[in-house]
PDB file of N, CA, C and O in Angstrom:
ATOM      1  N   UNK A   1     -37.854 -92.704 -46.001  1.00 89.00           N
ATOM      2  CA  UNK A   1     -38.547 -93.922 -46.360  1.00 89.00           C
ATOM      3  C   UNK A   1     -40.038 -93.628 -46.407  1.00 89.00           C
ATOM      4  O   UNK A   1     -40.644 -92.954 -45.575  1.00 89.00           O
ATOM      5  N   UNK A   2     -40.471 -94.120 -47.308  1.00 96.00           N
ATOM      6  CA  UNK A   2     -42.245 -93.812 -47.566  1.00 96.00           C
ATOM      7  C   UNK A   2     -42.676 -94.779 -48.019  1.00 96.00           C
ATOM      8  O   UNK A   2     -42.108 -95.212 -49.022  1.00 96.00           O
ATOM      9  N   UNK A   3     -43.572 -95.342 -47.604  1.00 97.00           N
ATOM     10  CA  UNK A   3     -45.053 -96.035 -48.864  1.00 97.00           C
ATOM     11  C   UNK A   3     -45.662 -95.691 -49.608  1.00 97.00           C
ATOM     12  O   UNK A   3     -46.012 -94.518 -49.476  1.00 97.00           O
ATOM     13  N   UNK A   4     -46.157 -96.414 -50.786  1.00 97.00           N
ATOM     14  CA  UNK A   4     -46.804 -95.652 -51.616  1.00 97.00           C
ATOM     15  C   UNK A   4     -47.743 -96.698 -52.308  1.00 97.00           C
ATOM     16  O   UNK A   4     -47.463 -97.896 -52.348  1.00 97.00           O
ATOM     17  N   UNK A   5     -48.966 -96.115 -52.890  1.00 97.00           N
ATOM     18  CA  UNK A   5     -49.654 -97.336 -53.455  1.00 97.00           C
ATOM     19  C   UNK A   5     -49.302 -97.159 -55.179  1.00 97.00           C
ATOM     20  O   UNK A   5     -48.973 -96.155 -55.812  1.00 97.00           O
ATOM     21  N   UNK A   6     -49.522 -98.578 -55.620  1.00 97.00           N
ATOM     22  CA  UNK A   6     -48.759 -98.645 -57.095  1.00 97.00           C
ATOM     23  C   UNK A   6     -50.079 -98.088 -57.910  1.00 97.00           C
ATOM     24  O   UNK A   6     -51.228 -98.455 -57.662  1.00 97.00           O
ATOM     25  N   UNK A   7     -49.803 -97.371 -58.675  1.00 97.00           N
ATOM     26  CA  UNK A   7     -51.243 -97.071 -59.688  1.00 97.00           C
ATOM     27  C   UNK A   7     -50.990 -97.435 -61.359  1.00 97.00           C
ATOM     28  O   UNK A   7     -50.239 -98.369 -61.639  1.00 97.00           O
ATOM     29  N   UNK A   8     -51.365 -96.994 -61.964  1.00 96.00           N
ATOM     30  CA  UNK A   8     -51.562 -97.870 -63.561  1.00 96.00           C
ATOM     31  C   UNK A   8     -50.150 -97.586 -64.650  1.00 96.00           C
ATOM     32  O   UNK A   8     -49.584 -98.162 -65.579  1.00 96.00           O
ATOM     33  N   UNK A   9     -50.030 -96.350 -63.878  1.00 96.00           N
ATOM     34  CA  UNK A   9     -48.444 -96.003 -64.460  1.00 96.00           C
ATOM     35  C   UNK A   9     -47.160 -95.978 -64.206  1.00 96.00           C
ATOM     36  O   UNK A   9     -46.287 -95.434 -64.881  1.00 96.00           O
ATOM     37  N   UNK A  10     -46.980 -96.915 -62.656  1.00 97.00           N
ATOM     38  CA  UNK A  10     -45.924 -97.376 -62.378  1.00 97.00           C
ATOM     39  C   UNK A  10     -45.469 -98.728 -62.563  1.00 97.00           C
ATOM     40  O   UNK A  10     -44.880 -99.343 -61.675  1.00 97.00           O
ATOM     41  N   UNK A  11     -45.808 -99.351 -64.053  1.00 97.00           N
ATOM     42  CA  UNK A  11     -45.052-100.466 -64.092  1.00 97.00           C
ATOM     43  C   UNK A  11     -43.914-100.891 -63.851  1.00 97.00           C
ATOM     44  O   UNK A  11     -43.666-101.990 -63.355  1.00 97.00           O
ATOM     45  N   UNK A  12     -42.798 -99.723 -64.312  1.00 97.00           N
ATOM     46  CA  UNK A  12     -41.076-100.042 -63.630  1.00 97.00           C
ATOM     47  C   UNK A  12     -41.571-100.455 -62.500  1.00 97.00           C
ATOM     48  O   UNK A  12     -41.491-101.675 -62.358  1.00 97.00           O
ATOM     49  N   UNK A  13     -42.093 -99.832 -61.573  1.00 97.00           N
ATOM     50  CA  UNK A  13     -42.082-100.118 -60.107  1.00 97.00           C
ATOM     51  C   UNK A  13     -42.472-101.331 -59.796  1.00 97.00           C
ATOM     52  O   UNK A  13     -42.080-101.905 -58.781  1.00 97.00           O
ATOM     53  N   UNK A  14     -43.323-101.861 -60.683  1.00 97.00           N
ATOM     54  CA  UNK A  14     -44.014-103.308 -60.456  1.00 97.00           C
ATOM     55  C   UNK A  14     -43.008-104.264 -60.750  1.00 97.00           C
ATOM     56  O   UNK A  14     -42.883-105.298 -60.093  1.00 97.00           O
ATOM     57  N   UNK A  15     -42.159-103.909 -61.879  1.00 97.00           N
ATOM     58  CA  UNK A  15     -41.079-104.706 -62.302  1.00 97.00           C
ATOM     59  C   UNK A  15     -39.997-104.670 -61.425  1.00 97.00           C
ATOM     60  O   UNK A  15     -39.419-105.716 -61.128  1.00 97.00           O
ATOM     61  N   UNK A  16     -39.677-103.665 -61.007  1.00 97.00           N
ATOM     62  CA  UNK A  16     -38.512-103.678 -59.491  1.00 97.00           C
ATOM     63  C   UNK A  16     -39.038-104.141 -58.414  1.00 97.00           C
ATOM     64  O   UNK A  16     -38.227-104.101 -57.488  1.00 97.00           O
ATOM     65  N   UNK A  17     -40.355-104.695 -58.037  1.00 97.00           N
ATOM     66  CA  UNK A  17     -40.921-105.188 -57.048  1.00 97.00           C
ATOM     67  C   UNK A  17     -40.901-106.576 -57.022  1.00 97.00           C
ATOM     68  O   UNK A  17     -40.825-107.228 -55.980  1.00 97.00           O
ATOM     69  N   UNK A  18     -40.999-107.264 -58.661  1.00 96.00           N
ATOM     70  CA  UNK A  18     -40.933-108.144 -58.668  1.00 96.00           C
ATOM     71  C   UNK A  18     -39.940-109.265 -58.624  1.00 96.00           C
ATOM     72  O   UNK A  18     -40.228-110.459 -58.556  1.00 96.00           O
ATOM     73  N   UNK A  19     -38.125-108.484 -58.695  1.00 96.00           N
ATOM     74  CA  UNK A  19     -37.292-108.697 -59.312  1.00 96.00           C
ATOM     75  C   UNK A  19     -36.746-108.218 -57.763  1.00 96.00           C
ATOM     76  O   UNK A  19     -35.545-108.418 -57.580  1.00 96.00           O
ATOM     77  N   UNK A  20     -37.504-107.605 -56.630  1.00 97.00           N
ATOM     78  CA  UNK A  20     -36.868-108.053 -55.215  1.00 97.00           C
ATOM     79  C   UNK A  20     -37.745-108.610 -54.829  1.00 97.00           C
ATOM     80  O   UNK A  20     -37.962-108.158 -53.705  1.00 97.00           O
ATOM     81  N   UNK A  21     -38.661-109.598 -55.132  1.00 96.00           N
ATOM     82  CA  UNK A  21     -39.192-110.764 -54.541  1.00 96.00           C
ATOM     83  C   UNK A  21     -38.831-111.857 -55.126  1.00 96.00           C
ATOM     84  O   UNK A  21     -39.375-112.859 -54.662  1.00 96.00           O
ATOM     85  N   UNK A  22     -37.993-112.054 -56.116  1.00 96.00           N
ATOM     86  CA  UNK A  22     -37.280-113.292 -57.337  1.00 96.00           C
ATOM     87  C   UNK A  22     -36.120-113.038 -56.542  1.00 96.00           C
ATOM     88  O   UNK A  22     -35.333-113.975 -56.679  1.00 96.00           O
ATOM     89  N   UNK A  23     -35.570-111.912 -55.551  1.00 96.00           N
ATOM     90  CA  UNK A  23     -34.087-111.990 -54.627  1.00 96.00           C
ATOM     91  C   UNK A  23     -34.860-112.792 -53.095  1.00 96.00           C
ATOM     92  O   UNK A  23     -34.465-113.775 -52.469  1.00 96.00           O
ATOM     93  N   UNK A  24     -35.558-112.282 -52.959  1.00 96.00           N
ATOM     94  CA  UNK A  24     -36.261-112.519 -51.468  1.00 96.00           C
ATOM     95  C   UNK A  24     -36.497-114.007 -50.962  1.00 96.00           C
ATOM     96  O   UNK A  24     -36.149-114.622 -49.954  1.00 96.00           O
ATOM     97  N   UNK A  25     -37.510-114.437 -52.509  1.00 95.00           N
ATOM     98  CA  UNK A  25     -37.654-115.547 -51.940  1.00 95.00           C
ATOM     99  C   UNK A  25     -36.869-117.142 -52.433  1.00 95.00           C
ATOM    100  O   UNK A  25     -37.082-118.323 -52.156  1.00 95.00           O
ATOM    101  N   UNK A  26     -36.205-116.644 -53.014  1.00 96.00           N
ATOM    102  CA  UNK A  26     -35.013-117.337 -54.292  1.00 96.00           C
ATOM    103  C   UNK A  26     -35.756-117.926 -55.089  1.00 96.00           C
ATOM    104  O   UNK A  26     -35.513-119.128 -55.200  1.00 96.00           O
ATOM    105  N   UNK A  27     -36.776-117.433 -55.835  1.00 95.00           N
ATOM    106  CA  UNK A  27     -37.328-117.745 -56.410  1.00 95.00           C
ATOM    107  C   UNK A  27     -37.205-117.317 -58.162  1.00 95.00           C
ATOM    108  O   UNK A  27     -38.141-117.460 -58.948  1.00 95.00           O
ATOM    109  N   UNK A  28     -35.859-116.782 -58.524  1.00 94.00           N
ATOM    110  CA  UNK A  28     -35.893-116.494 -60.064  1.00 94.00           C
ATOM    111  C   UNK A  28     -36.669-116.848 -61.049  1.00 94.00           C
ATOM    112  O   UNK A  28     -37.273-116.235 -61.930  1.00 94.00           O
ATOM    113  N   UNK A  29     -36.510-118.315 -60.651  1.00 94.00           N
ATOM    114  CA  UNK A  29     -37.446-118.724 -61.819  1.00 94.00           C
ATOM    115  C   UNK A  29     -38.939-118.683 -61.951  1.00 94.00           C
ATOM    116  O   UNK A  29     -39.508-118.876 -63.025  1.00 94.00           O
ATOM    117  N   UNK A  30     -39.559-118.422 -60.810  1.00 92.00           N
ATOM    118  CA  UNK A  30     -40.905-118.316 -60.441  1.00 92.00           C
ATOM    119  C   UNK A  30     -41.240-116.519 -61.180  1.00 92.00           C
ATOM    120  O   UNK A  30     -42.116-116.220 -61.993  1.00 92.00           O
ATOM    121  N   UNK A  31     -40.411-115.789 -60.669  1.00 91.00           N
ATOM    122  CA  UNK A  31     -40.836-114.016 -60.375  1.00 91.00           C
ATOM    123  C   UNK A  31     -40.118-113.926 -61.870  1.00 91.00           C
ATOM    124  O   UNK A  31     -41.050-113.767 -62.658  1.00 91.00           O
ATOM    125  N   UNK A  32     -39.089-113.952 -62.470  1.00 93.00           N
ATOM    126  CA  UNK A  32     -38.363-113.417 -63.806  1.00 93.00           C
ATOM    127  C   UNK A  32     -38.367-114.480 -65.175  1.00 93.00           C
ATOM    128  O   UNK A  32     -37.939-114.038 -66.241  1.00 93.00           O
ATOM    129  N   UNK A  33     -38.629-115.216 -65.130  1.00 94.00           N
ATOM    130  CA  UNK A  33     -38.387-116.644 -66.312  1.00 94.00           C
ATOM    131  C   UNK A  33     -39.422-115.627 -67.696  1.00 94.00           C
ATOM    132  O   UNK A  33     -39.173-115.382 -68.876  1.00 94.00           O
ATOM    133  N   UNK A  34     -40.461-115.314 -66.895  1.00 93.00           N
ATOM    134  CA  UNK A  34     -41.600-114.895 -67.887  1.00 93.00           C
ATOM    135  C   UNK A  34     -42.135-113.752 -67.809  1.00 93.00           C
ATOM    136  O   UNK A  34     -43.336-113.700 -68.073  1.00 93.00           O
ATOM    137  N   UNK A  35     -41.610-112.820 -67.527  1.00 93.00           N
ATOM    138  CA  UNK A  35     -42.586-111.259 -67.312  1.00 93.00           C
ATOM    139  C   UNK A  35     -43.483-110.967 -67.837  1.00 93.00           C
ATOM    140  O   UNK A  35     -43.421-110.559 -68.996  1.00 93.00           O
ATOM    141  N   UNK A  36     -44.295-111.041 -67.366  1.00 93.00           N
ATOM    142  CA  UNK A  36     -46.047-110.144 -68.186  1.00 93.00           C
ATOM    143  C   UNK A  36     -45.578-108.694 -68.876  1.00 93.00           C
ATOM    144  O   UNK A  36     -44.701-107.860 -68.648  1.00 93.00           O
ATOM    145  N   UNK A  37     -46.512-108.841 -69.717  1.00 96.00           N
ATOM    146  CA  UNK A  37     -46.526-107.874 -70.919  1.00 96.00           C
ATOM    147  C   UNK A  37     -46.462-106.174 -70.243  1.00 96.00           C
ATOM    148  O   UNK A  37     -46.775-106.275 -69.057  1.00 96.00           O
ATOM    149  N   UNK A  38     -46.288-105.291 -70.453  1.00 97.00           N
ATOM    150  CA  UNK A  38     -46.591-104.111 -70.102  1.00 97.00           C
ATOM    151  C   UNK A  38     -48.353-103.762 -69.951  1.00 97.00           C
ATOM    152  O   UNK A  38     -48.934-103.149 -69.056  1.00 97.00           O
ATOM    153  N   UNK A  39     -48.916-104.426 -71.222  1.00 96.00           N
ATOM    154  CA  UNK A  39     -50.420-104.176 -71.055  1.00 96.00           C
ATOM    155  C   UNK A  39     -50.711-105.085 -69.876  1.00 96.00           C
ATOM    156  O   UNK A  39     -51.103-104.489 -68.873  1.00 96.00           O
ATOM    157  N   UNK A  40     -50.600-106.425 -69.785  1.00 95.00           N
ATOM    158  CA  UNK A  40     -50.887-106.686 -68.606  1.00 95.00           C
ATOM    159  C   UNK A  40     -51.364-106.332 -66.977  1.00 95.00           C
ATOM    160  O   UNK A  40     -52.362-106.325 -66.257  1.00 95.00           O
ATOM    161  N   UNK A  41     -49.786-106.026 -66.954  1.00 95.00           N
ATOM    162  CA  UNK A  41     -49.270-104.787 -66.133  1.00 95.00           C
ATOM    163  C   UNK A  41     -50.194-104.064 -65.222  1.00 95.00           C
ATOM    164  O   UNK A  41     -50.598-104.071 -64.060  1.00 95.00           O
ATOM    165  N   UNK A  42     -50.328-103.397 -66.422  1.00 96.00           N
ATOM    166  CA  UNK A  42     -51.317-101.969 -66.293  1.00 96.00           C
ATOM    167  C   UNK A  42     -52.430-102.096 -66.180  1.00 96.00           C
ATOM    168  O   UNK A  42     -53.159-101.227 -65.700  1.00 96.00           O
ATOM    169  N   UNK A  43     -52.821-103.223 -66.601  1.00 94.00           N
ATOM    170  CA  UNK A  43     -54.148-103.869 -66.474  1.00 94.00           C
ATOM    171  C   UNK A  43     -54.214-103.910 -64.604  1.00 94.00           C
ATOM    172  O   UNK A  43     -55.011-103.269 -63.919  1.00 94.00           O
ATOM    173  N   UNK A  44     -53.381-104.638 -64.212  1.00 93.00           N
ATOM    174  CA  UNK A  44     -53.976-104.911 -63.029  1.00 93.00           C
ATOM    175  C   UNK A  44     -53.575-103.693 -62.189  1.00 93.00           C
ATOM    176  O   UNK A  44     -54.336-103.144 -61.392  1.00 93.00           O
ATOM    177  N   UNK A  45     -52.270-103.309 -62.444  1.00 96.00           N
ATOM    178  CA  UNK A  45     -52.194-101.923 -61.171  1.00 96.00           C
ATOM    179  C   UNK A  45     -53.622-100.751 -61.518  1.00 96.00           C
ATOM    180  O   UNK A  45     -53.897 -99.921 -60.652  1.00 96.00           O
ATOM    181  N   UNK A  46     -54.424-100.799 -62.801  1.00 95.00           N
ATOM    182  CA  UNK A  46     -54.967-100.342 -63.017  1.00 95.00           C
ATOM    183  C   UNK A  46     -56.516-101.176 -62.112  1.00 95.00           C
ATOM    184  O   UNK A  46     -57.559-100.525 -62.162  1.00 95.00           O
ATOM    185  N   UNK A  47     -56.536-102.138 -61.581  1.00 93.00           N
ATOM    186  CA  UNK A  47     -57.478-103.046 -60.888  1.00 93.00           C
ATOM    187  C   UNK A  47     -57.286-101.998 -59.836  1.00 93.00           C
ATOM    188  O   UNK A  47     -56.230-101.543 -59.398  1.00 93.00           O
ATOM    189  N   UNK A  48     -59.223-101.545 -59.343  1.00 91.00           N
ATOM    190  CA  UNK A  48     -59.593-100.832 -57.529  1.00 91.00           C
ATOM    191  C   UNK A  48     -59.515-102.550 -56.931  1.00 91.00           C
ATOM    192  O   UNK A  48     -59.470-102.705 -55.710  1.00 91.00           O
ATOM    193  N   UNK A  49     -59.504-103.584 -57.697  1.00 90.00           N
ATOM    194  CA  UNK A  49     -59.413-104.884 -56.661  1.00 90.00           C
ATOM    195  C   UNK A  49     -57.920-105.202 -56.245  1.00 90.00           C
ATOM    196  O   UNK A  49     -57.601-105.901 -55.283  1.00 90.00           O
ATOM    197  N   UNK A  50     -57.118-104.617 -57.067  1.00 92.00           N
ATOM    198  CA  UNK A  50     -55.534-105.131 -56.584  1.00 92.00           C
ATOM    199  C   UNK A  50     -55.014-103.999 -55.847  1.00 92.00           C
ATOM    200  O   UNK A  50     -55.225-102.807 -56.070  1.00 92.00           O
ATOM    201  N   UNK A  51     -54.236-104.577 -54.849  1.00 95.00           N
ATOM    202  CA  UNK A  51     -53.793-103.075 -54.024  1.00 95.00           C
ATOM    203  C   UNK A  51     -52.327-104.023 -54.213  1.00 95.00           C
ATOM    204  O   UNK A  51     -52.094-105.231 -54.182  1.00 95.00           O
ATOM    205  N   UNK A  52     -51.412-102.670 -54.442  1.00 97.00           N
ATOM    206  CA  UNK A  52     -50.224-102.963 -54.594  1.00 97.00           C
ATOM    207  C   UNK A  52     -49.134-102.114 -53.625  1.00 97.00           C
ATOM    208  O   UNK A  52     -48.584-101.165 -54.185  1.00 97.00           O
ATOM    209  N   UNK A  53     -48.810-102.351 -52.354  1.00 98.00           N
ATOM    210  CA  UNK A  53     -47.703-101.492 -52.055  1.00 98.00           C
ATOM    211  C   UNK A  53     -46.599-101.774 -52.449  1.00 98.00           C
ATOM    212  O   UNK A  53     -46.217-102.875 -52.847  1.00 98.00           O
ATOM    213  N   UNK A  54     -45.718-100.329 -52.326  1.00 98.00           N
ATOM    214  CA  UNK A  54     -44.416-100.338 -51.876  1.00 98.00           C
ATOM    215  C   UNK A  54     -43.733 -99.775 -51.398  1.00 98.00           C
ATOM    216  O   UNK A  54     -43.810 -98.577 -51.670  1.00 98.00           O
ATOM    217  N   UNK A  55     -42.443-100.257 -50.227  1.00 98.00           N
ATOM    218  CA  UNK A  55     -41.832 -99.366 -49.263  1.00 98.00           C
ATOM    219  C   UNK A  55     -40.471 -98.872 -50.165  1.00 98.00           C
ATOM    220  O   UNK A  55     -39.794 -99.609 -50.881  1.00 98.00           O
ATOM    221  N   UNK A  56     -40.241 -97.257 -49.901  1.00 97.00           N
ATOM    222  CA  UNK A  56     -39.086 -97.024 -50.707  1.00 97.00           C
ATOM    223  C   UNK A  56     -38.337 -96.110 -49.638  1.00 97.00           C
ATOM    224  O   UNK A  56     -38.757 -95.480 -48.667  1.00 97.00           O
ATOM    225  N   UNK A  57     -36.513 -96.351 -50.428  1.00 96.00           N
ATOM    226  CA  UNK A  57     -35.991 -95.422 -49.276  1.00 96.00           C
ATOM    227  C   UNK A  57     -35.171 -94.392 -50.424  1.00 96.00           C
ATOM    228  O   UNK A  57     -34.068 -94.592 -50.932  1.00 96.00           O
ATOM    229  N   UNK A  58     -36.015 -93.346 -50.618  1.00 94.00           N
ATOM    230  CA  UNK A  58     -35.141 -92.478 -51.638  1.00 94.00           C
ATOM    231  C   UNK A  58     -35.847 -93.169 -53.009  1.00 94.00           C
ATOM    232  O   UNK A  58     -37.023 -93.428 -52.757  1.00 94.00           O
ATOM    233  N   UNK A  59     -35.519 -93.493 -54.207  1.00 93.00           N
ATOM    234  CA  UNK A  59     -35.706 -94.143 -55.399  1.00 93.00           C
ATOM    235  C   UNK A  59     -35.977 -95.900 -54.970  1.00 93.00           C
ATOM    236  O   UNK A  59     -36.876 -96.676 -55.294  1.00 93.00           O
ATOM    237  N   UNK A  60     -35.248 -96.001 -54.454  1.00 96.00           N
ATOM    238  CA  UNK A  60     -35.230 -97.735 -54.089  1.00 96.00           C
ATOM    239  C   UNK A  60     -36.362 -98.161 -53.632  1.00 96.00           C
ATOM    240  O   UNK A  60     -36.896 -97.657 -52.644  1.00 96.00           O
ATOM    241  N   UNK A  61     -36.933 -99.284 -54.397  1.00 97.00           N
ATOM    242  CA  UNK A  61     -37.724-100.467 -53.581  1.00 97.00           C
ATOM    243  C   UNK A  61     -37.223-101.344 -52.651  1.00 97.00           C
ATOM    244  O   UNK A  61     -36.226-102.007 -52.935  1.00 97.00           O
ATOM    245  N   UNK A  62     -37.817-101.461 -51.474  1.00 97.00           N
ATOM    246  CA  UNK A  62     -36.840-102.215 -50.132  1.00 97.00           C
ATOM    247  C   UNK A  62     -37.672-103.227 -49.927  1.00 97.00           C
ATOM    248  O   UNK A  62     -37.271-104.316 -49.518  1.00 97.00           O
ATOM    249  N   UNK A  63     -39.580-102.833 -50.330  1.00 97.00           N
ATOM    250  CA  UNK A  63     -40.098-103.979 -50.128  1.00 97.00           C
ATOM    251  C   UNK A  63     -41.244-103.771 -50.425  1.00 97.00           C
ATOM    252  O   UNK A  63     -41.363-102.810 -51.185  1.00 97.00           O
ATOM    253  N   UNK A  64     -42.575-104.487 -50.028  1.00 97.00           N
ATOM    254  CA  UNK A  64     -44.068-104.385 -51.421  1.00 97.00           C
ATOM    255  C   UNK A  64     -44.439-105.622 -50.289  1.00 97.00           C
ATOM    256  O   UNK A  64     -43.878-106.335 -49.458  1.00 97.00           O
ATOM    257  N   UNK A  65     -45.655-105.380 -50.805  1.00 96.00           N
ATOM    258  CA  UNK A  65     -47.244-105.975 -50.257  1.00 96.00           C
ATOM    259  C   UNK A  65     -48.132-106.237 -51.588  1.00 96.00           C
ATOM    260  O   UNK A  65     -48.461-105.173 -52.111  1.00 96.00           O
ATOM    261  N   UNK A  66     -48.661-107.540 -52.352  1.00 95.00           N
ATOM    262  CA  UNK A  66     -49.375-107.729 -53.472  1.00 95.00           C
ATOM    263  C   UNK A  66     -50.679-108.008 -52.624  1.00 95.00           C
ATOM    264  O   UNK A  66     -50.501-108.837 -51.732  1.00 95.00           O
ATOM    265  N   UNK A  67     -52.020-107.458 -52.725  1.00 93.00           N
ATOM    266  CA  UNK A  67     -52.959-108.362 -52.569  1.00 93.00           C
ATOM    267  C   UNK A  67     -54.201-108.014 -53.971  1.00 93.00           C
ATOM    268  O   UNK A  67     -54.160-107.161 -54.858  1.00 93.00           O
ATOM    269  N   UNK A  68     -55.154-109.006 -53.689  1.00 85.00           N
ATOM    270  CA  UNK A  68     -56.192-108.964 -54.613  1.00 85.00           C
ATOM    271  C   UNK A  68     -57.229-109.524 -54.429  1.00 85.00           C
ATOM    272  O   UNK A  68     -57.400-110.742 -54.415  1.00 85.00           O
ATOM    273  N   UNK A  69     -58.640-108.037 -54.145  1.00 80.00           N
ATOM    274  CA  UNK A  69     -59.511-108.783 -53.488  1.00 80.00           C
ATOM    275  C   UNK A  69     -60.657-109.118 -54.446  1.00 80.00           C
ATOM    276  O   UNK A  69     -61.356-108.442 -55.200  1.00 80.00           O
ATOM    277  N   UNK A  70     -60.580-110.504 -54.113  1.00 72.00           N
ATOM    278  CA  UNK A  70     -61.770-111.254 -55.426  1.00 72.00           C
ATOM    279  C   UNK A  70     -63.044-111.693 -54.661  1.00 72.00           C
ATOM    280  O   UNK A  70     -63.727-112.479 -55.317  1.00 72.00           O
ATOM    281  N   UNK A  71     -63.537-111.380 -53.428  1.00 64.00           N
ATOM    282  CA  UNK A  71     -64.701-112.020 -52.607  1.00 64.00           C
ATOM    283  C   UNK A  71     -65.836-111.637 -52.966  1.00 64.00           C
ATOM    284  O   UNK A  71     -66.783-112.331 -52.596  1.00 64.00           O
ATOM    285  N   UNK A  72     -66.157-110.226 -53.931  1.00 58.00           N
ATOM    286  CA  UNK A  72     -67.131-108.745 -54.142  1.00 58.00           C
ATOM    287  C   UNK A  72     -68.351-110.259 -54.433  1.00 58.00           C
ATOM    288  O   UNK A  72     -69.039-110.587 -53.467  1.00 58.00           O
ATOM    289  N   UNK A  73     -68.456-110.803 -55.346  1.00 60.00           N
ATOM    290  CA  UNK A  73     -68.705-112.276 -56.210  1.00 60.00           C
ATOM    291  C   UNK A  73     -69.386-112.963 -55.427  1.00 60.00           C
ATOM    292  O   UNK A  73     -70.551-113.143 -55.783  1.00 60.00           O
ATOM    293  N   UNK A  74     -68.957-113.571 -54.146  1.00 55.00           N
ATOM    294  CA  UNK A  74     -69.255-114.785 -53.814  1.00 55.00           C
ATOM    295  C   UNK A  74     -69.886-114.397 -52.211  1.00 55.00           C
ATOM    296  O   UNK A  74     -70.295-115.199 -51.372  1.00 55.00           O
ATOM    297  N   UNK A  75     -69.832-113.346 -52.139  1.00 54.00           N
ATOM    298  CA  UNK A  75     -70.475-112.775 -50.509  1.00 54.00           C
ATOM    299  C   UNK A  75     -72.422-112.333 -50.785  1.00 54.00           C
ATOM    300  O   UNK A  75     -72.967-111.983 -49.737  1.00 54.00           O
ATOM    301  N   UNK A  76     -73.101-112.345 -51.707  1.00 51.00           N
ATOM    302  CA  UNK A  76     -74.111-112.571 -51.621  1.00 51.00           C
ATOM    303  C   UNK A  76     -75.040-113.792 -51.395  1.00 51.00           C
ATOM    304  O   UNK A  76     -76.261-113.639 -51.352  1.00 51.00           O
TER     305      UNK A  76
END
């Protein structure tokens, strides 16, 4: 089992992250109804403001951490 942080070219991974948090929180329709684009995507795992984990055991996603820090802005 390892962590790992998501970077600009693991969208599958973002998409299997998202699709066990649409199991997690029974939320289907919230996490899968509408998937963001691939550019999207990449856009943000490609964000130094978004940190994206995820815990894996072998290939599998078991579980993930989304955050996104937007404060850089409003702290002066």
């Amino acid at each position: 089992m390892g962590i790992e942080r998501l970077g600009p070219d693991d969208i599958a991974s973002l998409r299997a992250l998202n699709a066990l948090f649409a199991e997690a929180f029974e939320e289907p329709d919230n996490y899968l109804s509408t998937p963001p684009s691939d550019a999207y995507l990449q856009e943000q795992l490609g964000n130094p403001a978004s940190i994206i984990l995820v815990a894996r055991d072998g290939a599998a996603i078991t579980g993930g951490l989304v955050g996104l820090y937007g404060l850089a802005g409003h702290l002066s």
